[in-house]
Amino acid sequence: GQQLNQSPQSMFIQEGEDVSMNCTSSSIFNTWLWYKQDPGEGPVLLIALYKAGELTSNGRLTAQFGITRKDSFLNISASIPSDVGIYFCAGRSSNSGYALNFGKGTSLLVTP
Amino acid sequence: EAGVAQSPRYKIIEKRQSVAFWCNPISGHATLYWYQQILGQGPKLLIQFQNNGVVDDSQLPKDRFSAERLKGVDSTLKIQPAKLEDSAVYLCASSARLAGGDTQYFGPGTRLTVL
């Protein structure tokens, strides 16, 4: 599958700070998804994006589908300790059918 | 609504042994996926079923991995024989439809360690 470049690899922040992470691809995607994975659990969908330029919020989370269709970002505002986990971007292109291609994840640590 | 169930949660075997994982998707979900997640990486799709038919198995190492979903509900993934590099978490996911925008719900995974 296509390779997704996700950055940063890890983040260590204080409670209350805002967080931003992004994902880029060499291929055009028609769907971008953001997941959170807690230790010992499977990924949980946070936000789904289906149109270039789309900006979608889910509580303190905001994600955007890049205009070029090759990138996406996720912002978390006013972080809290329960935001700790690994965040994955995933993309789907018309060439890959229905298969999702995942990034390597951003590990987020939040200190009280 | 019950989530995706997987068992066992953990498995430790020696190389060249065989192992099988079981998945029960969310009731009514037609599409089922098996992913492999190596430590420090995102999940990688191994195989995708629509009911009891295979939609995509292009990344499944077919010389040692096999999967089936005989009645279009539960699924098993087998590795025979296992190699050291098969150590990973095996995630099962399901979705209601085979559609581009359909949400995939993941189970907790089976953590496999091959010694």
mmCIF file of C-alpha atoms in Angstrom:
data_model
loop_
_atom_site.group_PDB
_atom_site.id
_atom_site.type_symbol
_atom_site.label_atom_id
_atom_site.label_comp_id
_atom_site.label_asym_id
_atom_site.label_seq_id
_atom_site.Cartn_x
_atom_site.Cartn_y
_atom_site.Cartn_z
ATOM 1 C CA GLY A 1 0.000 0.000 0.000
ATOM 2 C CA GLN A 2 0.917 3.651 -0.192
ATOM 3 C CA GLN A 3 3.270 5.021 2.447
ATOM 4 C CA LEU A 4 1.986 7.749 4.741
ATOM 5 C CA ASN A 5 4.419 10.048 6.526
ATOM 6 C CA GLN A 6 3.077 11.061 9.910
ATOM 7 C CA SER A 7 4.728 13.633 12.150
ATOM 8 C CA PRO A 8 5.783 14.233 14.762
ATOM 9 C CA GLN A 9 6.621 10.720 15.908
ATOM 10 C CA SER A 10 6.003 11.698 19.536
ATOM 11 C CA MET A 11 4.935 14.686 21.583
ATOM 12 C CA PHE A 12 5.307 15.446 25.279
ATOM 13 C CA ILE A 13 3.155 18.361 26.391
ATOM 14 C CA GLN A 14 1.556 19.899 29.441
ATOM 15 C CA GLU A 15 -2.134 19.750 30.176
ATOM 16 C CA GLY A 16 -3.953 22.672 28.595
ATOM 17 C CA GLU A 17 -1.635 23.024 25.620
ATOM 18 C CA ASP A 18 -2.813 22.700 22.039
ATOM 19 C CA VAL A 19 -1.445 19.909 19.853
ATOM 20 C CA SER A 20 -1.013 19.637 16.106
ATOM 21 C CA MET A 21 0.023 16.617 14.047
ATOM 22 C CA ASN A 22 -0.041 15.956 10.337
ATOM 23 C CA CYS A 23 0.136 13.316 7.691
ATOM 24 C CA THR A 24 1.370 13.465 4.103
ATOM 25 C CA SER A 25 1.218 11.079 1.202
ATOM 26 C CA SER A 26 2.856 10.860 -2.204
ATOM 27 C CA SER A 27 -0.484 9.728 -3.601
ATOM 28 C CA ILE A 28 -3.857 11.420 -3.785
ATOM 29 C CA PHE A 29 -6.404 10.157 -1.288
ATOM 30 C CA ASN A 30 -10.189 10.510 -1.433
ATOM 31 C CA THR A 31 -10.673 9.746 2.263
ATOM 32 C CA TRP A 32 -8.656 10.736 5.311
ATOM 33 C CA LEU A 33 -9.344 9.260 8.743
ATOM 34 C CA TRP A 34 -7.884 9.921 12.174
ATOM 35 C CA TYR A 35 -7.827 7.182 14.834
ATOM 36 C CA LYS A 36 -6.713 7.028 18.476
ATOM 37 C CA GLN A 37 -5.319 3.834 19.976
ATOM 38 C CA ASP A 38 -5.006 3.250 23.706
ATOM 39 C CA PRO A 39 -2.647 0.569 25.070
ATOM 40 C CA GLY A 40 -4.053 -2.925 24.617
ATOM 41 C CA GLU A 41 -6.969 -1.724 22.537
ATOM 42 C CA GLY A 42 -7.829 -1.405 18.888
ATOM 43 C CA PRO A 43 -7.921 1.971 17.099
ATOM 44 C CA VAL A 44 -11.033 4.100 17.572
ATOM 45 C CA LEU A 45 -12.197 6.454 14.841
ATOM 46 C CA LEU A 46 -12.046 10.134 15.811
ATOM 47 C CA ILE A 47 -12.766 12.045 12.620
ATOM 48 C CA ALA A 48 -13.480 11.118 8.990
ATOM 49 C CA LEU A 49 -12.886 13.487 6.052
ATOM 50 C CA TYR A 50 -14.236 12.906 2.553
ATOM 51 C CA LYS A 51 -13.720 16.134 0.577
ATOM 52 C CA ALA A 52 -10.659 18.224 -0.220
ATOM 53 C CA GLY A 53 -10.614 21.325 1.972
ATOM 54 C CA GLU A 54 -13.080 19.838 4.448
ATOM 55 C CA LEU A 55 -12.646 20.993 8.039
ATOM 56 C CA THR A 56 -14.388 18.861 10.664
ATOM 57 C CA SER A 57 -14.545 19.106 14.442
ATOM 58 C CA ASN A 58 -15.321 16.554 17.121
ATOM 59 C CA GLY A 59 -15.293 18.281 20.504
ATOM 60 C CA ARG A 60 -11.766 19.556 21.113
ATOM 61 C CA LEU A 61 -10.499 17.817 17.976
ATOM 62 C CA THR A 62 -10.353 19.453 14.552
ATOM 63 C CA ALA A 63 -9.088 17.847 11.370
ATOM 64 C CA GLN A 64 -8.704 19.077 7.810
ATOM 65 C CA PHE A 65 -8.466 17.366 4.446
ATOM 66 C CA GLY A 66 -5.726 19.152 2.516
ATOM 67 C CA ILE A 67 -6.540 20.946 -0.734
ATOM 68 C CA THR A 68 -3.948 18.900 -2.617
ATOM 69 C CA ARG A 69 -5.600 15.706 -1.276
ATOM 70 C CA LYS A 70 -2.133 14.546 -0.246
ATOM 71 C CA ASP A 71 -2.182 15.713 3.350
ATOM 72 C CA SER A 72 -4.262 16.102 6.489
ATOM 73 C CA PHE A 73 -3.779 17.519 9.944
ATOM 74 C CA LEU A 74 -5.314 16.945 13.352
ATOM 75 C CA ASN A 75 -5.436 19.560 16.100
ATOM 76 C CA ILE A 76 -6.316 18.942 19.729
ATOM 77 C CA SER A 77 -7.132 22.012 21.783
ATOM 78 C CA ALA A 78 -6.703 22.372 25.532
ATOM 79 C CA SER A 79 -5.240 18.879 26.000
ATOM 80 C CA ILE A 80 -6.176 16.792 29.033
ATOM 81 C CA PRO A 81 -4.486 13.699 30.526
ATOM 82 C CA SER A 82 -6.960 11.307 28.880
ATOM 83 C CA ASP A 83 -5.751 12.487 25.464
ATOM 84 C CA VAL A 84 -2.696 10.295 26.025
ATOM 85 C CA GLY A 85 -2.384 7.626 23.363
ATOM 86 C CA ILE A 86 -1.203 6.993 19.848
ATOM 87 C CA TYR A 87 -2.895 8.889 17.035
ATOM 88 C CA PHE A 88 -2.945 7.385 13.564
ATOM 89 C CA CYS A 89 -3.860 8.918 10.259
ATOM 90 C CA ALA A 90 -5.254 6.623 7.599
ATOM 91 C CA GLY A 91 -6.031 7.249 3.979
ATOM 92 C CA ARG A 92 -7.922 5.559 1.250
ATOM 93 C CA SER A 93 -7.368 6.110 -2.483
ATOM 94 C CA SER A 94 -9.361 4.990 -5.468
ATOM 95 C CA ASN A 95 -6.381 2.837 -6.465
ATOM 96 C CA SER A 96 -6.443 0.895 -3.184
ATOM 97 C CA GLY A 97 -10.103 -0.057 -3.347
ATOM 98 C CA TYR A 98 -11.454 -0.071 0.193
ATOM 99 C CA ALA A 99 -8.136 -0.768 1.944
ATOM 100 C CA LEU A 100 -6.921 1.762 4.497
ATOM 101 C CA ASN A 101 -3.256 2.800 4.576
ATOM 102 C CA PHE A 102 -2.104 3.836 8.041
ATOM 103 C CA GLY A 103 0.678 6.156 9.145
ATOM 104 C CA LYS A 104 3.155 5.061 11.815
ATOM 105 C CA GLY A 105 1.405 7.063 14.506
ATOM 106 C CA THR A 106 2.081 10.014 16.803
ATOM 107 C CA SER A 107 2.546 9.121 20.449
ATOM 108 C CA LEU A 108 1.094 11.808 22.713
ATOM 109 C CA LEU A 109 1.986 12.182 26.375
ATOM 110 C CA VAL A 110 0.236 14.794 28.508
ATOM 111 C CA THR A 111 1.474 15.770 31.943
ATOM 112 C CA PRO A 112 -0.925 17.223 34.500
ATOM 113 C CA GLU B 1 -24.298 -2.927 20.827
ATOM 114 C CA ALA B 2 -21.479 -5.426 21.417
ATOM 115 C CA GLY B 3 -18.176 -4.593 19.777
ATOM 116 C CA VAL B 4 -15.809 -6.731 17.761
ATOM 117 C CA ALA B 5 -14.663 -9.702 19.842
ATOM 118 C CA GLN B 6 -11.293 -11.398 19.438
ATOM 119 C CA SER B 7 -9.614 -14.308 21.143
ATOM 120 C CA PRO B 8 -7.201 -15.140 22.499
ATOM 121 C CA ARG B 9 -5.918 -11.765 23.708
ATOM 122 C CA TYR B 10 -2.358 -13.053 24.034
ATOM 123 C CA LYS B 11 -0.461 -15.961 22.536
ATOM 124 C CA ILE B 12 3.152 -17.043 22.883
ATOM 125 C CA ILE B 13 4.498 -19.754 20.586
ATOM 126 C CA GLU B 14 7.816 -20.979 19.277
ATOM 127 C CA LYS B 15 8.852 -20.473 15.687
ATOM 128 C CA ARG B 16 7.611 -23.109 13.264
ATOM 129 C CA GLN B 17 4.539 -23.749 15.420
ATOM 130 C CA SER B 18 1.009 -23.024 14.227
ATOM 131 C CA VAL B 19 -1.453 -20.556 15.695
ATOM 132 C CA ALA B 20 -5.036 -19.482 15.042
ATOM 133 C CA PHE B 21 -6.948 -16.355 15.949
ATOM 134 C CA TRP B 22 -10.704 -15.936 16.113
ATOM 135 C CA CYS B 23 -12.869 -12.891 15.414
ATOM 136 C CA ASN B 24 -16.568 -12.264 15.906
ATOM 137 C CA PRO B 25 -17.624 -9.024 14.178
ATOM 138 C CA ILE B 26 -20.386 -6.656 15.182
ATOM 139 C CA SER B 27 -23.747 -8.269 14.503
ATOM 140 C CA GLY B 28 -24.958 -7.574 11.008
ATOM 141 C CA HIS B 29 -21.649 -6.290 9.673
ATOM 142 C CA ALA B 30 -21.016 -7.727 6.246
ATOM 143 C CA THR B 31 -17.401 -6.679 5.861
ATOM 144 C CA LEU B 32 -14.577 -8.067 7.991
ATOM 145 C CA TYR B 33 -10.889 -7.124 7.971
ATOM 146 C CA TRP B 34 -7.734 -8.631 9.461
ATOM 147 C CA TYR B 35 -4.823 -6.270 10.102
ATOM 148 C CA GLN B 36 -1.275 -6.896 11.332
ATOM 149 C CA GLN B 37 0.219 -4.210 13.595
ATOM 150 C CA ILE B 38 3.946 -4.506 14.258
ATOM 151 C CA LEU B 39 5.252 -2.615 17.276
ATOM 152 C CA GLY B 40 5.765 1.060 16.463
ATOM 153 C CA GLN B 41 3.797 0.963 13.231
ATOM 154 C CA GLY B 42 0.262 1.451 12.036
ATOM 155 C CA PRO B 43 -2.008 -1.454 11.154
ATOM 156 C CA LYS B 44 -1.450 -3.137 7.792
ATOM 157 C CA LEU B 45 -4.358 -4.817 6.031
ATOM 158 C CA LEU B 46 -3.890 -8.546 5.511
ATOM 159 C CA ILE B 47 -7.258 -9.622 4.163
ATOM 160 C CA GLN B 48 -10.759 -8.250 3.663
ATOM 161 C CA PHE B 49 -13.989 -10.276 3.418
ATOM 162 C CA GLN B 50 -17.384 -9.248 2.119
ATOM 163 C CA ASN B 51 -19.758 -11.793 3.684
ATOM 164 C CA ASN B 52 -17.880 -15.065 3.076
ATOM 165 C CA GLY B 53 -15.993 -13.919 -0.030
ATOM 166 C CA VAL B 54 -12.481 -12.459 -0.191
ATOM 167 C CA VAL B 55 -12.361 -8.874 -1.506
ATOM 168 C CA ASP B 56 -8.640 -8.158 -1.035
ATOM 169 C CA ASP B 57 -5.855 -10.471 0.109
ATOM 170 C CA SER B 58 -3.031 -8.860 -1.831
ATOM 171 C CA GLN B 59 -0.888 -8.302 1.288
ATOM 172 C CA LEU B 60 -1.507 -11.696 2.892
ATOM 173 C CA PRO B 61 1.642 -13.927 2.922
ATOM 174 C CA LYS B 62 -0.214 -16.854 1.459
ATOM 175 C CA ASP B 63 2.639 -19.324 1.930
ATOM 176 C CA ARG B 64 2.026 -19.286 5.685
ATOM 177 C CA PHE B 65 -1.119 -17.246 6.410
ATOM 178 C CA SER B 66 -4.674 -18.323 5.722
ATOM 179 C CA ALA B 67 -8.057 -16.934 6.697
ATOM 180 C CA GLU B 68 -11.624 -18.015 6.324
ATOM 181 C CA ARG B 69 -15.107 -16.734 7.019
ATOM 182 C CA LEU B 70 -17.157 -19.771 6.112
ATOM 183 C CA LYS B 71 -20.633 -18.647 7.171
ATOM 184 C CA GLY B 72 -20.113 -14.950 6.612
ATOM 185 C CA VAL B 73 -19.969 -14.156 10.339
ATOM 186 C CA ASP B 74 -17.015 -15.359 12.452
ATOM 187 C CA SER B 75 -13.565 -15.517 10.973
ATOM 188 C CA THR B 76 -10.306 -17.284 11.783
ATOM 189 C CA LEU B 77 -6.787 -16.288 10.807
ATOM 190 C CA LYS B 78 -4.102 -18.976 10.866
ATOM 191 C CA ILE B 79 -0.333 -18.865 10.658
ATOM 192 C CA GLN B 80 1.487 -22.077 9.801
ATOM 193 C CA PRO B 81 4.419 -22.203 10.398
ATOM 194 C CA ALA B 82 5.112 -19.044 12.396
ATOM 195 C CA LYS B 83 8.300 -17.009 11.991
ATOM 196 C CA LEU B 84 9.921 -14.588 14.418
ATOM 197 C CA GLU B 85 8.851 -11.626 12.273
ATOM 198 C CA ASP B 86 5.191 -12.599 12.735
ATOM 199 C CA SER B 87 5.319 -11.191 16.277
ATOM 200 C CA ALA B 88 2.694 -8.458 16.207
ATOM 201 C CA VAL B 89 -0.823 -7.530 17.254
ATOM 202 C CA TYR B 90 -3.463 -8.980 14.950
ATOM 203 C CA LEU B 91 -6.494 -6.737 14.755
ATOM 204 C CA CYS B 92 -9.895 -7.653 13.435
ATOM 205 C CA ALA B 93 -12.287 -4.946 12.248
ATOM 206 C CA SER B 94 -15.762 -4.932 10.769
ATOM 207 C CA SER B 95 -17.966 -2.492 8.922
ATOM 208 C CA ALA B 96 -21.592 -2.546 7.917
ATOM 209 C CA ARG B 97 -21.057 -2.186 4.182
ATOM 210 C CA LEU B 98 -18.377 -2.453 1.558
ATOM 211 C CA ALA B 99 -18.316 1.272 0.902
ATOM 212 C CA GLY B 100 -15.647 3.918 0.756
ATOM 213 C CA GLY B 101 -17.037 5.967 3.592
ATOM 214 C CA ASP B 102 -18.014 3.159 5.896
ATOM 215 C CA THR B 103 -16.643 3.188 9.440
ATOM 216 C CA GLN B 104 -14.424 0.291 10.468
ATOM 217 C CA TYR B 105 -14.761 -0.795 14.107
ATOM 218 C CA PHE B 106 -11.723 -2.537 15.576
ATOM 219 C CA GLY B 107 -11.488 -5.290 18.157
ATOM 220 C CA PRO B 108 -8.895 -5.248 20.971
ATOM 221 C CA GLY B 109 -6.485 -7.438 19.037
ATOM 222 C CA THR B 110 -4.466 -10.582 19.723
ATOM 223 C CA ARG B 111 -0.871 -10.001 20.727
ATOM 224 C CA LEU B 112 1.328 -12.749 19.257
ATOM 225 C CA THR B 113 4.862 -13.361 20.423
ATOM 226 C CA VAL B 114 6.973 -15.828 18.441
ATOM 227 C CA LEU B 115 10.088 -17.070 20.265
#
